[in-house]
Amino acid sequence: MKKYFFLLSSFIFSGFSAQETTAPETPAKKDIVKMTAPENPDKMNIIKTNVTAYVFRNINLSYERAFNQWFSLNMGFGTMPEGKVPFINSFLSDEDEKRFQNLEVKSFNFTIEPRFYLGAGYGKGFYVAPYYRYSKITSNTFDFYYDYTFSGTTYQIPLKGNGSAHGNSGGVMVGVQFFLTPSKNLVLDFWIAGAHYGKGQGDFTMTSDVILTPDMQAQLKKEIEDLDIPYVNYTVETNANGARVNVDGPWLGFRSGLSLGYRF
């Protein structure tokens, strides 16, 4: 669950120069007819930030470049500073959440997104956007404990854990973008809905100061497997020093939000 920088190119656009045709003069008056070729928009760049993502501590920035009326390329990155796992109680029970003491994570993601505009274009109107996303999630060194029962007595066995996971995924998003001012400088980008799916890999280790017997290892393995974290496939290996959790399977995510930006 857990989620480099890029180069931005800029281009200089020039408009068509006006053409002027003048009718022959007469003593009474001079008729001048001006014919001007249509101009391409002179503001083809947009810098934006998804303001709704800040609820999840996600600091983000994106850059969109329009190449013609119907096609643009949007590239963005987001980073979440180390802190508590957002909505951890939505996928762990209260009892399981208590096993992870002082758990914190940080994340990074990069997205490249071609956009196809179906309306006014040049960065305005309804669009469909297939995209690729790279995500990485890293944990701090956290405390974890499990209950080991022997001869009718239950002992709490403490462990220290840490690790990271990353994923590569592709998806599709639909949205609509508006120009909010007469100068068309202020932009509102509404991500209506998007979803991506791919493959994730990761490795988390848990170590204990207690030498674990085979029976203790078996109970630890069962405790971790019974966490049953949704949308994540993982396997557990145990040894006398602790456990290793390997993440290798689907990587799923969703996108929605509101971005504000400046067009230039």
Short mmCIF file of C-alpha atoms in Angstrom, two decimals:
data_model
loop_
_atom_site.label_atom_id
_atom_site.label_comp_id
_atom_site.label_asym_id
_atom_site.label_seq_id
_atom_site.Cartn_x
_atom_site.Cartn_y
_atom_site.Cartn_z
CA MET A 1 0.00 0.00 0.00
CA LYS A 2 2.75 1.73 0.45
CA LYS A 3 3.88 4.79 -2.66
CA TYR A 4 11.92 11.05 -9.65
CA PHE A 5 12.12 13.91 -10.43
CA PHE A 6 11.44 14.88 -14.02
CA LEU A 7 12.44 17.47 -16.55
CA LEU A 8 9.83 19.86 -17.80
CA SER A 9 10.16 21.13 -21.34
CA SER A 10 8.93 24.52 -22.43
CA PHE A 11 8.25 25.70 -25.91
CA ILE A 12 7.72 29.10 -27.52
CA PHE A 13 4.67 29.43 -29.68
CA SER A 14 4.09 32.09 -32.29
CA GLY A 15 0.78 33.22 -33.75
CA PHE A 16 -0.09 33.86 -37.33
CA SER A 17 0.55 37.43 -38.40
CA ALA A 18 -2.39 39.43 -39.60
CA GLN A 19 -2.81 39.89 -43.32
CA GLU A 20 -4.18 43.15 -44.65
CA THR A 21 -5.82 43.80 -48.02
CA THR A 22 -6.64 47.36 -49.13
CA ALA A 23 -9.19 48.20 -51.78
CA PRO A 24 -8.38 50.82 -54.43
CA GLU A 25 -8.82 54.43 -53.33
CA THR A 26 -11.49 56.69 -54.70
CA PRO A 27 -11.79 60.46 -54.27
CA ALA A 28 -14.81 59.91 -51.99
CA LYS A 29 -13.40 57.32 -49.53
CA LYS A 30 -10.84 54.56 -48.80
CA ASP A 31 -12.12 51.02 -48.07
CA ILE A 32 -9.77 48.86 -46.04
CA VAL A 33 -10.57 45.22 -45.46
CA LYS A 34 -8.56 43.36 -42.85
CA MET A 35 -8.37 39.60 -42.78
CA THR A 36 -6.78 38.00 -39.73
CA ALA A 37 -5.83 34.34 -39.53
CA PRO A 38 -7.07 32.51 -36.41
CA GLU A 39 -4.61 32.38 -33.51
CA ASN A 40 -3.52 29.38 -31.51
CA PRO A 41 -3.85 29.82 -27.73
CA ASP A 42 -0.76 31.47 -26.27
CA LYS A 43 -1.08 29.83 -22.82
CA MET A 44 -0.17 26.17 -23.17
CA ASN A 45 1.32 25.42 -19.73
CA ILE A 46 -0.39 24.74 -16.39
CA ILE A 47 1.13 24.17 -12.93
CA LYS A 48 -1.27 22.61 -10.41
CA THR A 49 -1.58 21.07 -6.98
CA ASN A 50 -4.26 18.68 -5.74
CA VAL A 51 -5.61 20.52 -2.70
CA THR A 52 -7.69 17.58 -1.43
CA ALA A 53 -4.56 15.42 -1.14
CA TYR A 54 -3.24 17.57 1.70
CA VAL A 55 -5.82 15.92 3.95
CA PHE A 56 -3.57 12.83 3.67
CA ARG A 57 -0.35 14.85 4.16
CA ASN A 58 0.36 14.43 0.45
CA ILE A 59 2.45 17.32 -0.84
CA ASN A 60 2.10 17.33 -4.61
CA LEU A 61 2.75 19.27 -7.78
CA SER A 62 1.95 18.60 -11.43
CA TYR A 63 2.73 20.22 -14.77
CA GLU A 64 0.52 20.00 -17.87
CA ARG A 65 1.60 20.91 -21.37
CA ALA A 66 -0.90 21.21 -24.22
CA PHE A 67 0.44 20.24 -27.65
CA ASN A 68 -2.70 20.85 -29.66
CA GLN A 69 -6.43 21.28 -29.11
CA TRP A 70 -7.15 17.69 -28.11
CA PHE A 71 -3.88 16.37 -26.62
CA SER A 72 -1.77 17.31 -23.60
CA LEU A 73 0.71 15.61 -21.27
CA ASN A 74 0.40 15.90 -17.49
CA MET A 75 3.26 14.85 -15.18
CA GLY A 76 3.15 14.96 -11.41
CA PHE A 77 4.70 13.80 -8.20
CA GLY A 78 3.54 13.54 -4.61
CA THR A 79 5.30 12.87 -1.34
CA MET A 80 3.92 12.13 2.10
CA PRO A 81 6.23 12.96 5.02
CA GLU A 82 6.67 10.32 7.70
CA GLY A 83 3.64 10.06 9.95
CA LYS A 84 0.79 7.85 11.04
CA VAL A 85 -0.81 5.55 8.48
CA PRO A 86 -3.93 7.31 7.14
CA PHE A 87 -7.14 5.47 8.02
CA ILE A 88 -5.26 2.49 9.46
CA ASN A 89 -8.38 1.41 11.35
CA SER A 90 -10.20 0.91 8.04
CA PHE A 91 -8.12 -2.20 7.25
CA LEU A 92 -6.95 -3.33 10.71
CA SER A 93 -9.14 -4.19 13.68
CA ASP A 94 -8.63 -2.26 16.91
CA GLU A 95 -6.91 -5.26 18.44
CA ASP A 96 -4.53 -5.70 15.50
CA GLU A 97 -3.83 -1.96 15.34
CA LYS A 98 -2.61 -2.06 18.95
CA ARG A 99 0.02 -4.63 17.94
CA PHE A 100 1.69 -1.98 15.76
CA GLN A 101 2.96 0.56 18.24
CA ASN A 102 4.41 3.84 16.91
CA LEU A 103 4.10 2.66 13.29
CA GLU A 104 4.68 5.49 10.79
CA VAL A 105 5.15 5.56 7.02
CA LYS A 106 6.29 7.89 4.29
CA SER A 107 5.55 7.61 0.57
CA PHE A 108 6.45 8.90 -2.87
CA ASN A 109 4.68 8.65 -6.21
CA PHE A 110 5.32 9.76 -9.78
CA THR A 111 2.64 9.84 -12.48
CA ILE A 112 2.80 10.43 -16.24
CA GLU A 113 -0.60 11.03 -17.82
CA PRO A 114 -1.48 11.72 -21.48
CA ARG A 115 -4.81 13.57 -21.69
CA PHE A 116 -7.31 13.50 -24.54
CA TYR A 117 -9.75 16.41 -24.46
CA LEU A 118 -13.20 15.90 -25.92
CA GLY A 119 -14.56 19.43 -25.50
CA ALA A 120 -13.12 22.91 -26.01
CA GLY A 121 -9.59 21.59 -25.71
CA TYR A 122 -6.27 23.32 -25.16
CA GLY A 123 -6.51 22.25 -21.52
CA LYS A 124 -10.21 22.96 -21.09
CA GLY A 125 -13.22 20.65 -20.83
CA PHE A 126 -13.87 16.95 -20.34
CA TYR A 127 -10.91 14.58 -20.77
CA VAL A 128 -9.95 10.91 -20.65
CA ALA A 129 -6.47 10.14 -19.31
CA PRO A 130 -4.67 6.76 -19.33
CA TYR A 131 -1.71 6.91 -16.97
CA TYR A 132 1.31 5.16 -15.47
CA ARG A 133 2.22 5.49 -11.77
CA TYR A 134 5.24 4.49 -9.71
CA SER A 135 4.70 4.39 -5.93
CA LYS A 136 6.93 3.64 -2.97
CA ILE A 137 6.08 3.29 0.73
CA THR A 138 8.67 3.10 3.52
CA SER A 139 8.09 2.48 7.21
CA ASN A 140 9.99 3.68 10.24
CA THR A 141 11.38 1.26 12.81
CA PHE A 142 8.24 0.29 14.68
CA ASP A 143 7.34 -1.96 17.60
CA PHE A 144 5.22 -5.06 17.12
CA TYR A 145 4.21 -7.71 19.61
CA TYR A 146 2.33 -11.00 19.49
CA ASP A 147 0.83 -13.28 22.11
CA TYR A 148 2.59 -16.58 22.68
CA THR A 149 0.69 -19.14 24.75
CA PHE A 150 2.59 -21.92 26.52
CA SER A 151 1.19 -24.28 29.17
CA GLY A 152 -1.87 -22.10 29.64
CA THR A 153 0.13 -18.90 30.15
CA THR A 154 0.22 -16.09 27.56
CA TYR A 155 3.38 -14.05 27.03
CA GLN A 156 3.77 -10.90 24.93
CA ILE A 157 6.78 -11.28 22.61
CA PRO A 158 8.09 -7.90 21.35
CA LEU A 159 9.73 -7.38 17.93
CA LYS A 160 11.18 -4.47 15.97
CA GLY A 161 10.05 -4.06 12.37
CA ASN A 162 10.86 -1.96 9.31
CA GLY A 163 10.81 -2.19 5.52
CA SER A 164 9.49 -0.80 2.26
CA ALA A 165 7.36 -1.70 -0.77
CA HIS A 166 7.00 -0.27 -4.26
CA GLY A 167 4.59 -0.73 -7.14
CA ASN A 168 4.26 -0.08 -10.86
CA SER A 169 0.72 0.32 -12.13
CA GLY A 170 -1.38 1.62 -15.00
CA GLY A 171 -4.89 2.99 -15.06
CA VAL A 172 -7.44 5.39 -16.53
CA MET A 173 -8.94 8.57 -15.15
CA VAL A 174 -11.75 10.81 -16.35
CA GLY A 175 -12.10 14.44 -15.36
CA VAL A 176 -12.99 17.95 -16.41
CA GLN A 177 -10.92 21.13 -16.30
CA PHE A 178 -12.20 24.71 -16.12
CA PHE A 179 -10.72 28.19 -16.58
CA LEU A 180 -12.07 30.28 -13.71
CA THR A 181 -11.18 33.85 -14.68
CA PRO A 182 -11.67 35.99 -17.81
CA SER A 183 -7.90 36.01 -18.27
CA LYS A 184 -8.01 32.16 -18.20
CA ASN A 185 -5.08 32.05 -15.80
CA LEU A 186 -6.73 30.35 -12.82
CA VAL A 187 -7.54 26.67 -13.41
CA LEU A 188 -9.75 24.14 -11.60
CA ASP A 189 -9.09 20.48 -12.44
CA PHE A 190 -11.75 18.05 -11.16
CA TRP A 191 -10.57 14.43 -11.08
CA ILE A 192 -13.94 12.72 -11.30
CA ALA A 193 -12.66 9.16 -10.89
CA GLY A 194 -9.60 7.08 -11.65
CA ALA A 195 -8.21 3.67 -10.80
CA HIS A 196 -4.93 1.86 -11.41
CA TYR A 197 -3.76 -1.70 -11.09
CA GLY A 198 -0.34 -3.29 -11.28
CA LYS A 199 2.31 -5.29 -9.44
CA GLY A 200 3.90 -4.53 -6.10
CA GLN A 201 6.95 -5.89 -4.31
CA GLY A 202 8.34 -5.28 -0.86
CA ASP A 203 10.23 -6.66 2.08
CA PHE A 204 9.61 -6.12 5.80
CA THR A 205 11.65 -7.67 8.60
CA MET A 206 10.80 -8.15 12.27
CA THR A 207 13.50 -9.05 14.77
CA SER A 208 13.27 -10.10 18.40
CA ASP A 209 15.74 -10.08 21.29
CA VAL A 210 14.17 -13.37 22.35
CA ILE A 211 15.42 -16.54 20.64
CA LEU A 212 12.26 -18.00 19.12
CA THR A 213 11.62 -21.73 19.42
CA PRO A 214 9.92 -23.57 16.51
CA ASP A 215 6.61 -23.38 18.37
CA MET A 216 7.03 -19.63 18.96
CA GLN A 217 7.88 -19.18 15.27
CA ALA A 218 4.74 -21.06 14.24
CA GLN A 219 2.54 -18.84 16.41
CA LEU A 220 4.25 -15.68 15.12
CA LYS A 221 3.70 -16.77 11.50
CA LYS A 222 0.01 -17.38 12.18
CA GLU A 223 -0.40 -14.01 13.96
CA ILE A 224 1.02 -12.09 10.98
CA GLU A 225 -0.93 -14.09 8.38
CA ASP A 226 -4.17 -13.54 10.33
CA LEU A 227 -3.78 -9.76 9.98
CA ASP A 228 -5.37 -10.28 6.52
CA ILE A 229 -4.52 -6.82 5.18
CA PRO A 230 -6.85 -6.17 2.20
CA TYR A 231 -5.59 -5.70 -1.39
CA VAL A 232 -2.12 -6.93 -0.36
CA ASN A 233 -0.67 -10.38 -1.02
CA TYR A 234 2.18 -11.35 1.25
CA THR A 235 4.00 -14.41 2.56
CA VAL A 236 5.61 -14.87 5.96
CA GLU A 237 8.85 -16.65 6.79
CA THR A 238 10.01 -17.08 10.37
CA ASN A 239 13.30 -18.03 12.02
CA ALA A 240 14.88 -17.97 15.46
CA ASN A 241 15.48 -14.21 15.21
CA GLY A 242 12.03 -13.11 14.02
CA ALA A 243 10.12 -12.94 10.75
CA ARG A 244 10.35 -11.72 7.19
CA VAL A 245 7.28 -10.53 5.29
CA ASN A 246 7.49 -10.58 1.49
CA VAL A 247 5.01 -8.50 -0.50
CA ASP A 248 4.58 -9.78 -4.05
CA GLY A 249 1.25 -9.35 -5.78
CA PRO A 250 -1.39 -6.88 -6.96
CA TRP A 251 -0.96 -3.14 -6.44
CA LEU A 252 -4.24 -1.27 -6.51
CA GLY A 253 -5.10 2.40 -6.13
CA PHE A 254 -7.80 5.00 -6.74
CA ARG A 255 -7.72 8.69 -7.69
CA SER A 256 -10.14 11.53 -7.15
CA GLY A 257 -9.80 15.15 -6.10
CA LEU A 258 -9.70 18.83 -6.93
CA SER A 259 -6.61 20.62 -8.22
CA LEU A 260 -6.03 24.36 -8.45
CA GLY A 261 -3.52 25.71 -10.90
CA TYR A 262 -2.04 28.63 -12.84
CA ARG A 263 -2.04 28.74 -16.63
CA PHE A 264 0.67 30.57 -18.55
#
